[in-house]
PDB file of C-alpha atoms in Angstrom:
ATOM      1  CA  UNK A  47      99.803 144.574 222.513  1.00  0.00           C
ATOM      2  CA  UNK A  48      99.581 142.778 225.871  1.00  0.00           C
ATOM      3  CA  UNK A  49     102.255 140.580 227.372  1.00  0.00           C
ATOM      4  CA  UNK A  50     100.539 137.326 226.406  1.00  0.00           C
ATOM      5  CA  UNK A  51     100.444 138.276 222.765  1.00  0.00           C
ATOM      6  CA  UNK A  52     104.046 139.307 222.844  1.00  0.00           C
ATOM      7  CA  UNK A  53     105.080 136.137 224.569  1.00  0.00           C
ATOM      8  CA  UNK A  54     103.157 134.061 222.065  1.00  0.00           C
ATOM      9  CA  UNK A  55     104.821 135.814 219.165  1.00  0.00           C
ATOM     10  CA  UNK A  56     108.244 135.280 220.675  1.00  0.00           C
ATOM     11  CA  UNK A  57     107.590 131.590 221.238  1.00  0.00           C
ATOM     12  CA  UNK A  58     106.236 131.221 217.715  1.00  0.00           C
ATOM     13  CA  UNK A  59     109.252 133.007 216.257  1.00  0.00           C
ATOM     14  CA  UNK A  60     111.656 130.811 218.195  1.00  0.00           C
ATOM     15  CA  UNK A  61     109.785 127.726 217.051  1.00  0.00           C
ATOM     16  CA  UNK A  62     110.041 128.849 213.421  1.00  0.00           C
ATOM     17  CA  UNK A  63     113.742 129.581 213.827  1.00  0.00           C
ATOM     18  CA  UNK A  64     114.319 126.192 215.430  1.00  0.00           C
ATOM     19  CA  UNK A  65     112.454 124.422 212.638  1.00  0.00           C
ATOM     20  CA  UNK A  66     114.412 126.291 209.970  1.00  0.00           C
ATOM     21  CA  UNK A  67     117.634 125.455 211.789  1.00  0.00           C
ATOM     22  CA  UNK A  68     116.748 121.757 211.786  1.00  0.00           C
ATOM     23  CA  UNK A  69     115.784 121.921 208.128  1.00  0.00           C
ATOM     24  CA  UNK A  70     119.060 123.649 207.256  1.00  0.00           C
ATOM     25  CA  UNK A  71     121.018 121.127 209.284  1.00  0.00           C
ATOM     26  CA  UNK A  72     119.222 118.265 207.588  1.00  0.00           C
ATOM     27  CA  UNK A  73     119.946 119.788 204.179  1.00  0.00           C
ATOM     28  CA  UNK A  74     123.583 120.208 205.107  1.00  0.00           C
ATOM     29  CA  UNK A  75     123.725 116.592 206.228  1.00  0.00           C
ATOM     30  CA  UNK A  76     122.203 115.512 202.930  1.00  0.00           C
ATOM     31  CA  UNK A  77     124.676 117.648 201.012  1.00  0.00           C
ATOM     32  CA  UNK A  78     127.515 116.276 203.124  1.00  0.00           C
ATOM     33  CA  UNK A  79     126.392 112.707 202.464  1.00  0.00           C
ATOM     34  CA  UNK A  80     126.223 113.455 198.735  1.00  0.00           C
ATOM     35  CA  UNK A  81     129.698 114.943 198.819  1.00  0.00           C
ATOM     36  CA  UNK A  82     131.125 111.863 200.571  1.00  0.00           C
ATOM     37  CA  UNK A  83     129.467 109.595 198.031  1.00  0.00           C
ATOM     38  CA  UNK A  84     130.888 111.659 195.203  1.00  0.00           C
ATOM     39  CA  UNK A  85     134.318 111.574 196.760  1.00  0.00           C
ATOM     40  CA  UNK A  86     134.117 107.810 197.158  1.00  0.00           C
ATOM     41  CA  UNK A  87     133.039 107.437 193.531  1.00  0.00           C
ATOM     42  CA  UNK A  88     135.836 109.700 192.382  1.00  0.00           C
ATOM     43  CA  UNK A  89     138.367 107.755 194.415  1.00  0.00           C
ATOM     44  CA  UNK A  90     136.987 104.491 193.113  1.00  0.00           C
ATOM     45  CA  UNK A  91     137.155 105.776 189.540  1.00  0.00           C
ATOM     46  CA  UNK A  92     140.731 106.952 190.088  1.00  0.00           C
ATOM     47  CA  UNK A  93     141.728 103.563 191.491  1.00  0.00           C
ATOM     48  CA  UNK A  94     140.131 101.807 188.516  1.00  0.00           C
ATOM     49  CA  UNK A  95     141.927 104.159 186.128  1.00  0.00           C
ATOM     50  CA  UNK A  96     145.248 103.447 187.841  1.00  0.00           C
ATOM     51  CA  UNK A  97     144.549  99.732 187.762  1.00  0.00           C
ATOM     52  CA  UNK A  98     143.712  99.864 184.056  1.00  0.00           C
ATOM     53  CA  UNK A  99     146.831 101.898 183.330  1.00  0.00           C
ATOM     54  CA  UNK A 100     148.951  99.448 185.309  1.00  0.00           C
ATOM     55  CA  UNK A 101     147.454  96.488 183.462  1.00  0.00           C
ATOM     56  CA  UNK A 102     148.022  98.189 180.125  1.00  0.00           C
ATOM     57  CA  UNK A 103     151.637  98.911 181.038  1.00  0.00           C
ATOM     58  CA  UNK A 104     152.188  95.307 182.118  1.00  0.00           C
ATOM     59  CA  UNK A 105     150.592  94.049 178.908  1.00  0.00           C
ATOM     60  CA  UNK A 106     152.731  96.418 176.812  1.00  0.00           C
ATOM     61  CA  UNK A 107     155.930  95.321 178.566  1.00  0.00           C
ATOM     62  CA  UNK A 108     154.941  91.691 178.210  1.00  0.00           C
ATOM     63  CA  UNK A 109     154.257  92.157 174.511  1.00  0.00           C
ATOM     64  CA  UNK A 110     157.554  94.004 174.065  1.00  0.00           C
ATOM     65  CA  UNK A 111     159.423  91.209 175.851  1.00  0.00           C
ATOM     66  CA  UNK A 112     157.662  88.594 173.751  1.00  0.00           C
ATOM     67  CA  UNK A 113     158.556  90.496 170.581  1.00  0.00           C
ATOM     68  CA  UNK A 114     162.211  90.604 171.586  1.00  0.00           C
ATOM     69  CA  UNK A 115     162.192  86.902 172.380  1.00  0.00           C
ATOM     70  CA  UNK A 116     160.619  85.960 169.071  1.00  0.00           C
ATOM     71  CA  UNK A 117     163.084  88.167 167.184  1.00  0.00           C
ATOM     72  CA  UNK A 118     165.974  86.443 168.956  1.00  0.00           C
ATOM     73  CA  UNK A 119     164.427  83.055 168.141  1.00  0.00           C
ATOM     74  CA  UNK A 120     163.995  84.082 164.493  1.00  0.00           C
ATOM     75  CA  UNK A 121     167.625  85.137 164.266  1.00  0.00           C
ATOM     76  CA  UNK A 122     168.834  81.833 165.733  1.00  0.00           C
ATOM     77  CA  UNK A 123     166.554  79.815 163.446  1.00  0.00           C
ATOM     78  CA  UNK A 124     167.735  81.795 160.419  1.00  0.00           C
ATOM     79  CA  UNK A 125     171.377  81.165 161.341  1.00  0.00           C
ATOM     80  CA  UNK A 126     170.731  77.467 161.925  1.00  0.00           C
ATOM     81  CA  UNK A 127     168.849  77.203 158.639  1.00  0.00           C
ATOM     82  CA  UNK A 128     171.879  78.626 156.838  1.00  0.00           C
ATOM     83  CA  UNK A 129     174.012  75.912 158.423  1.00  0.00           C
ATOM     84  CA  UNK A 130     171.489  73.267 157.376  1.00  0.00           C
ATOM     85  CA  UNK A 131     171.607  74.512 153.791  1.00  0.00           C
ATOM     86  CA  UNK A 132     175.401  74.334 153.817  1.00  0.00           C
ATOM     87  CA  UNK A 133     175.228  70.778 155.145  1.00  0.00           C
ATOM     88  CA  UNK A 134     172.743  69.820 152.452  1.00  0.00           C
ATOM     89  CA  UNK A 135     175.039  71.155 149.729  1.00  0.00           C
ATOM     90  CA  UNK A 136     177.937  69.276 151.304  1.00  0.00           C
ATOM     91  CA  UNK A 137     175.955  66.009 151.304  1.00  0.00           C
ATOM     92  CA  UNK A 138     174.963  66.547 147.687  1.00  0.00           C
ATOM     93  CA  UNK A 139     178.591  67.136 146.701  1.00  0.00           C
ATOM     94  CA  UNK A 140     179.935  64.169 148.677  1.00  0.00           C
ATOM     95  CA  UNK A 141     177.418  61.684 147.323  1.00  0.00           C
ATOM     96  CA  UNK A 142     177.647  63.066 143.779  1.00  0.00           C
ATOM     97  CA  UNK A 143     181.423  62.604 143.844  1.00  0.00           C
ATOM     98  CA  UNK A 144     181.026  59.082 145.222  1.00  0.00           C
ATOM     99  CA  UNK A 145     178.562  58.239 142.457  1.00  0.00           C
ATOM    100  CA  UNK A 146     180.942  59.600 139.808  1.00  0.00           C
ATOM    101  CA  UNK A 147     183.865  57.543 141.126  1.00  0.00           C
ATOM    102  CA  UNK A 148     181.774  54.389 141.277  1.00  0.00           C
ATOM    103  CA  UNK A 149     180.461  54.976 137.759  1.00  0.00           C
ATOM    104  CA  UNK A 150     183.994  55.362 136.386  1.00  0.00           C
ATOM    105  CA  UNK A 151     185.082  52.251 138.276  1.00  0.00           C
ATOM    106  CA  UNK A 152     182.230  50.227 136.780  1.00  0.00           C
ATOM    107  CA  UNK A 153     183.265  51.383 133.323  1.00  0.00           C
ATOM    108  CA  UNK A 154     186.826  50.151 133.889  1.00  0.00           C
ATOM    109  CA  UNK A 155     185.525  46.850 135.212  1.00  0.00           C
ATOM    110  CA  UNK A 156     183.348  46.478 132.125  1.00  0.00           C
ATOM    111  CA  UNK A 157     186.379  47.174 129.949  1.00  0.00           C
ATOM    112  CA  UNK A 158     188.182  44.415 131.826  1.00  0.00           C
ATOM    113  CA  UNK A 159     185.368  42.048 130.745  1.00  0.00           C
ATOM    114  CA  UNK A 160     184.232  41.392 134.337  1.00  0.00           C
ATOM    115  CA  UNK A 161     180.664  40.611 135.332  1.00  0.00           C
ATOM    116  CA  UNK A 162     179.294  43.825 136.932  1.00  0.00           C
ATOM    117  CA  UNK A 163     175.587  42.951 136.749  1.00  0.00           C
ATOM    118  CA  UNK A 164     175.076  42.606 140.500  1.00  0.00           C
ATOM    119  CA  UNK A 165     177.253  45.627 141.217  1.00  0.00           C
ATOM    120  CA  UNK A 166     175.157  47.793 138.900  1.00  0.00           C
ATOM    121  CA  UNK A 167     171.966  46.593 140.605  1.00  0.00           C
ATOM    122  CA  UNK A 168     173.376  47.413 144.022  1.00  0.00           C
ATOM    123  CA  UNK A 169     174.565  50.827 142.830  1.00  0.00           C
ATOM    124  CA  UNK A 170     171.027  51.574 141.655  1.00  0.00           C
ATOM    125  CA  UNK A 171     169.792  50.677 145.146  1.00  0.00           C
ATOM    126  CA  UNK A 172     172.433  52.926 146.663  1.00  0.00           C
ATOM    127  CA  UNK A 173     171.369  55.838 144.463  1.00  0.00           C
ATOM    128  CA  UNK A 174     167.744  55.337 145.546  1.00  0.00           C
ATOM    129  CA  UNK A 175     168.836  55.513 149.176  1.00  0.00           C
ATOM    130  CA  UNK A 176     170.772  58.700 148.476  1.00  0.00           C
ATOM    131  CA  UNK A 177     167.752  60.286 146.776  1.00  0.00           C
ATOM    132  CA  UNK A 178     165.652  59.424 149.825  1.00  0.00           C
ATOM    133  CA  UNK A 179     168.192  61.182 152.022  1.00  0.00           C
ATOM    134  CA  UNK A 180     168.007  64.307 149.849  1.00  0.00           C
ATOM    135  CA  UNK A 181     164.185  64.252 149.908  1.00  0.00           C
ATOM    136  CA  UNK A 182     163.980  63.770 153.679  1.00  0.00           C
ATOM    137  CA  UNK A 183     166.574  66.481 154.250  1.00  0.00           C
ATOM    138  CA  UNK A 184     164.697  68.957 152.041  1.00  0.00           C
ATOM    139  CA  UNK A 185     161.446  68.257 153.933  1.00  0.00           C
ATOM    140  CA  UNK A 186     163.215  68.735 157.255  1.00  0.00           C
ATOM    141  CA  UNK A 187     164.840  72.014 156.161  1.00  0.00           C
ATOM    142  CA  UNK A 188     161.511  73.388 154.890  1.00  0.00           C
ATOM    143  CA  UNK A 189     159.689  72.522 158.108  1.00  0.00           C
ATOM    144  CA  UNK A 190     162.507  73.961 160.207  1.00  0.00           C
ATOM    145  CA  UNK A 191     162.383  77.196 158.187  1.00  0.00           C
ATOM    146  CA  UNK A 192     158.647  77.419 158.933  1.00  0.00           C
ATOM    147  CA  UNK A 193     159.365  77.732 162.642  1.00  0.00           C
ATOM    148  CA  UNK A 194     160.988  81.104 161.950  1.00  0.00           C
ATOM    149  CA  UNK A 195     157.589  82.621 161.135  1.00  0.00           C
ATOM    150  CA  UNK A 196     155.832  80.679 163.886  1.00  0.00           C
ATOM    151  CA  UNK A 197     158.180  82.203 166.471  1.00  0.00           C
ATOM    152  CA  UNK A 198     156.278  85.507 166.269  1.00  0.00           C
ATOM    153  CA  UNK A 199     152.896  84.508 164.858  1.00  0.00           C
ATOM    154  CA  UNK A 200     151.965  81.569 167.072  1.00  0.00           C
ATOM    155  CA  UNK A 201     151.647  81.090 170.800  1.00  0.00           C
ATOM    156  CA  UNK A 202     154.582  79.921 172.844  1.00  0.00           C
ATOM    157  CA  UNK A 203     153.117  76.426 173.163  1.00  0.00           C
ATOM    158  CA  UNK A 204     152.286  76.178 169.445  1.00  0.00           C
ATOM    159  CA  UNK A 205     155.760  77.341 168.463  1.00  0.00           C
ATOM    160  CA  UNK A 206     157.407  74.900 170.866  1.00  0.00           C
ATOM    161  CA  UNK A 207     155.378  71.990 169.484  1.00  0.00           C
ATOM    162  CA  UNK A 208     156.171  72.906 165.865  1.00  0.00           C
ATOM    163  CA  UNK A 209     159.867  73.357 166.634  1.00  0.00           C
ATOM    164  CA  UNK A 210     159.995  70.003 168.445  1.00  0.00           C
ATOM    165  CA  UNK A 211     158.334  68.243 165.505  1.00  0.00           C
ATOM    166  CA  UNK A 212     160.801  69.806 163.079  1.00  0.00           C
ATOM    167  CA  UNK A 213     163.836  68.805 165.123  1.00  0.00           C
ATOM    168  CA  UNK A 214     162.505  65.268 165.462  1.00  0.00           C
ATOM    169  CA  UNK A 215     163.073  64.817 161.723  1.00  0.00           C
ATOM    170  CA  UNK A 216     166.831  64.947 162.254  1.00  0.00           C
ATOM    171  CA  UNK A 217     166.554  61.374 163.510  1.00  0.00           C
ATOM    172  CA  UNK A 218     165.350  60.296 160.053  1.00  0.00           C
ATOM    173  CA  UNK A 219     168.245  62.123 158.389  1.00  0.00           C
ATOM    174  CA  UNK A 220     170.697  60.309 160.640  1.00  0.00           C
ATOM    175  CA  UNK A 221     168.949  57.016 159.903  1.00  0.00           C
ATOM    176  CA  UNK A 222     169.208  57.604 156.138  1.00  0.00           C
ATOM    177  CA  UNK A 223     172.908  58.412 156.303  1.00  0.00           C
ATOM    178  CA  UNK A 224     173.621  55.389 158.498  1.00  0.00           C
ATOM    179  CA  UNK A 225     171.724  53.132 156.082  1.00  0.00           C
ATOM    180  CA  UNK A 226     173.774  54.438 153.149  1.00  0.00           C
ATOM    181  CA  UNK A 227     177.043  53.901 155.002  1.00  0.00           C
ATOM    182  CA  UNK A 228     176.098  50.396 156.144  1.00  0.00           C
ATOM    183  CA  UNK A 229     174.901  49.378 152.671  1.00  0.00           C
ATOM    184  CA  UNK A 230     178.109  50.613 151.073  1.00  0.00           C
ATOM    185  CA  UNK A 231     180.333  48.849 153.606  1.00  0.00           C
ATOM    186  CA  UNK A 232     178.381  45.582 153.711  1.00  0.00           C
ATOM    187  CA  UNK A 233     177.434  45.246 150.029  1.00  0.00           C
ATOM    188  CA  UNK A 234     179.158  47.596 147.591  1.00  0.00           C
ATOM    189  CA  UNK A 235     182.632  47.472 149.110  1.00  0.00           C
ATOM    190  CA  UNK A 236     182.875  43.642 149.266  1.00  0.00           C
ATOM    191  CA  UNK A 237     181.754  43.408 145.631  1.00  0.00           C
ATOM    192  CA  UNK A 238     184.373  45.917 144.550  1.00  0.00           C
ATOM    193  CA  UNK A 239     187.031  44.041 146.487  1.00  0.00           C
ATOM    194  CA  UNK A 240     185.935  40.778 144.869  1.00  0.00           C
ATOM    195  CA  UNK A 241     186.093  42.255 141.370  1.00  0.00           C
ATOM    196  CA  UNK A 242     189.478  43.832 142.083  1.00  0.00           C
ATOM    197  CA  UNK A 243     190.698  40.428 143.276  1.00  0.00           C
ATOM    198  CA  UNK A 244     189.587  38.947 139.983  1.00  0.00           C
ATOM    199  CA  UNK A 245     191.540  41.601 138.118  1.00  0.00           C
ATOM    200  CA  UNK A 246     194.598  40.930 140.266  1.00  0.00           C
ATOM    201  CA  UNK A 247     194.284  37.191 139.714  1.00  0.00           C
ATOM    202  CA  UNK A 248     193.922  37.611 135.951  1.00  0.00           C
ATOM    203  CA  UNK A 249     196.908  39.937 135.933  1.00  0.00           C
ATOM    204  CA  UNK A 250     198.944  37.385 137.873  1.00  0.00           C
ATOM    205  CA  UNK A 251     197.902  34.613 135.504  1.00  0.00           C
ATOM    206  CA  UNK A 252     198.848  36.779 132.547  1.00  0.00           C
ATOM    207  CA  UNK A 253     202.211  37.475 134.164  1.00  0.00           C
ATOM    208  CA  UNK A 254     202.834  33.772 134.728  1.00  0.00           C
ATOM    209  CA  UNK A 255     201.882  32.992 131.144  1.00  0.00           C
ATOM    210  CA  UNK A 256     204.225  35.706 129.924  1.00  0.00           C
ATOM    211  CA  UNK A 257     207.099  34.300 131.998  1.00  0.00           C
ATOM    212  CA  UNK A 258     206.409  30.789 130.767  1.00  0.00           C
ATOM    213  CA  UNK A 259     206.355  31.999 127.210  1.00  0.00           C
ATOM    214  CA  UNK A 260     209.637  33.779 127.674  1.00  0.00           C
ATOM    215  CA  UNK A 261     211.211  30.639 129.145  1.00  0.00           C
ATOM    216  CA  UNK A 262     209.822  28.554 126.329  1.00  0.00           C
ATOM    217  CA  UNK A 263     211.266  30.948 123.776  1.00  0.00           C
ATOM    218  CA  UNK A 264     214.631  30.904 125.505  1.00  0.00           C
ATOM    219  CA  UNK A 265     214.657  27.073 125.495  1.00  0.00           C
ATOM    220  CA  UNK A 266     213.764  27.006 121.809  1.00  0.00           C
ATOM    221  CA  UNK A 267     216.510  29.473 120.991  1.00  0.00           C
ATOM    222  CA  UNK A 268     219.076  27.298 122.847  1.00  0.00           C
ATOM    223  CA  UNK A 269     218.234  23.920 121.241  1.00  0.00           C
ATOM    224  CA  UNK A 270     217.537  25.038 117.696  1.00  0.00           C
ATOM    225  CA  UNK A 271     220.595  26.217 115.640  1.00  0.00           C
ATOM    226  CA  UNK A 272     220.191  29.247 113.590  1.00  0.00           C
ATOM    227  CA  UNK A 273     220.560  29.254 109.807  1.00  0.00           C
ATOM    228  CA  UNK A 274     223.840  31.062 110.179  1.00  0.00           C
ATOM    229  CA  UNK A 275     225.252  28.356 112.465  1.00  0.00           C
ATOM    230  CA  UNK A 276     224.124  25.622 110.122  1.00  0.00           C
ATOM    231  CA  UNK A 277     225.745  27.311 107.204  1.00  0.00           C
ATOM    232  CA  UNK A 278     228.997  27.647 109.056  1.00  0.00           C
ATOM    233  CA  UNK A 279     228.966  23.990 110.083  1.00  0.00           C
ATOM    234  CA  UNK A 280     228.199  22.910 106.563  1.00  0.00           C
ATOM    235  CA  UNK A 281     231.071  25.038 105.342  1.00  0.00           C
ATOM    236  CA  UNK A 282     233.426  23.514 107.842  1.00  0.00           C
ATOM    237  CA  UNK A 283     232.334  20.014 106.829  1.00  0.00           C
ATOM    238  CA  UNK A 284     232.763  20.853 103.198  1.00  0.00           C
ATOM    239  CA  UNK A 285     236.178  22.220 103.865  1.00  0.00           C
TER     240      UNK A 285
END
C-alpha cells in the first residue's frame, strides 16, 4: 500500500469520524431539547396542579365559612321565631281577656235596661280588627320562619331579600295594633263612659226619689195621728 492510498484512507476515516461526531452531537441536541420541553411541561403541569389544589382549598374554606354563617343565622332566626310565637300568644291572651271583660260589661248594661245597640256594633268591628291582627301576625311568623331554611339553601342575596321582605311585615302588625288601640280609645271607651254616666244618673235619680219618699213618709207620720192616739184622746174626752 503506497503513501497516497494510506493518506486517502486516513482522510476518509477522519471524515467519517467527523460526520458521526456531528450526527451524535445533533442527536444529543435533539434529546436535550426534548428533555427541556418535557421538563417545562412537567413544571407547567405541577403549577396547574398546585393552582387547582389551591382553588379547591379556597373553595372548601369558603363553603365551610358559609355553612357556619348560615348555621349561626338559622340559630338566631329560630330564637327570634320563638320570641315571636310567645308574643303572638300574649296578644291572643290580652285581646281575649279584653273581649271577655267587654262582653260581661255589655251583659250588665243590658240588665240595666240601657241601649247597647251601637256598642255591640262597635265591639263587632273591634273583634274584626283583632282577627285581622291575628291573621297578619300568623302570616308574618310563617314567612319569617321560612327564612331559616333559606339561610342555607339560597344565595346570600336571595336570603337577604327574603329576610327583608319578612321583616317589612312587622310594619303591618304595628299598624294593626295601633288601629285597635285608637278605635278603642276614640269609639269604645267614650261609649262605655256615656253608658256608665247614664247608670250613675239613674242611680242618683233613684236616690233622690228614695230620699223624697222618706221625707214624705216622715211628714205623713207627723201630721196624721195614729189609731192609738185617737183612742186615747177619745177616752180623755169621754172621761
